[in-house]
Amino acid sequence: MNTTAQRQFALLGGLLSAVYLARNNLLPGFPDFLLGLLLGLGLVFLFLGLLPGEGWQRLRKWKRRGE
């Protein structure tokens, strides 16, 4: 994976986490399921953005192992 895609994943993860924090503080009655989904997606994108290139290749190889 090239660094521009990783940077976009990390940026998207950070933005989703910021939206989670804003929603949680501004609208406390927002459904917990949607907040959890938002936070989970943010963490996954942040993790994928910070993963080194070798780790990214190993993850893809593991994912395609069952095909």
Short mmCIF file of C-alpha atoms in Angstrom, two decimals, residues 4-5 8-9 11 14 16 18 21 23 28 31-32 41 43 46 57-58 61-63 65:
data_model
loop_
_atom_site.label_atom_id
_atom_site.label_comp_id
_atom_site.label_asym_id
_atom_site.label_seq_id
_atom_site.Cartn_x
_atom_site.Cartn_y
_atom_site.Cartn_z
CA THR A 4 -1.04 8.39 0.13
CA ALA A 5 -3.64 5.65 0.68
CA GLN A 8 -6.14 8.87 3.68
CA PHE A 9 -7.06 5.91 5.89
CA LEU A 11 -7.19 10.86 8.16
CA GLY A 14 -9.22 10.48 12.84
CA LEU A 16 -14.60 9.46 12.34
CA ALA A 18 -13.67 13.23 16.09
CA LEU A 21 -16.56 12.55 20.26
CA ARG A 23 -21.82 13.36 18.74
CA PRO A 28 -26.09 12.30 24.54
CA PRO A 31 -28.23 5.54 19.91
CA ASP A 32 -25.27 3.67 21.38
CA LEU A 41 -14.97 2.16 11.89
CA LEU A 43 -10.43 2.70 14.89
CA LEU A 46 -6.83 4.47 11.90
CA GLN A 57 0.84 -7.39 2.85
CA ARG A 58 0.64 -10.04 5.58
CA LYS A 61 -2.31 -12.64 2.41
CA TRP A 62 -4.12 -13.89 5.54
CA LYS A 63 -7.44 -12.51 4.28
CA ARG A 65 -5.97 -17.53 2.34
#
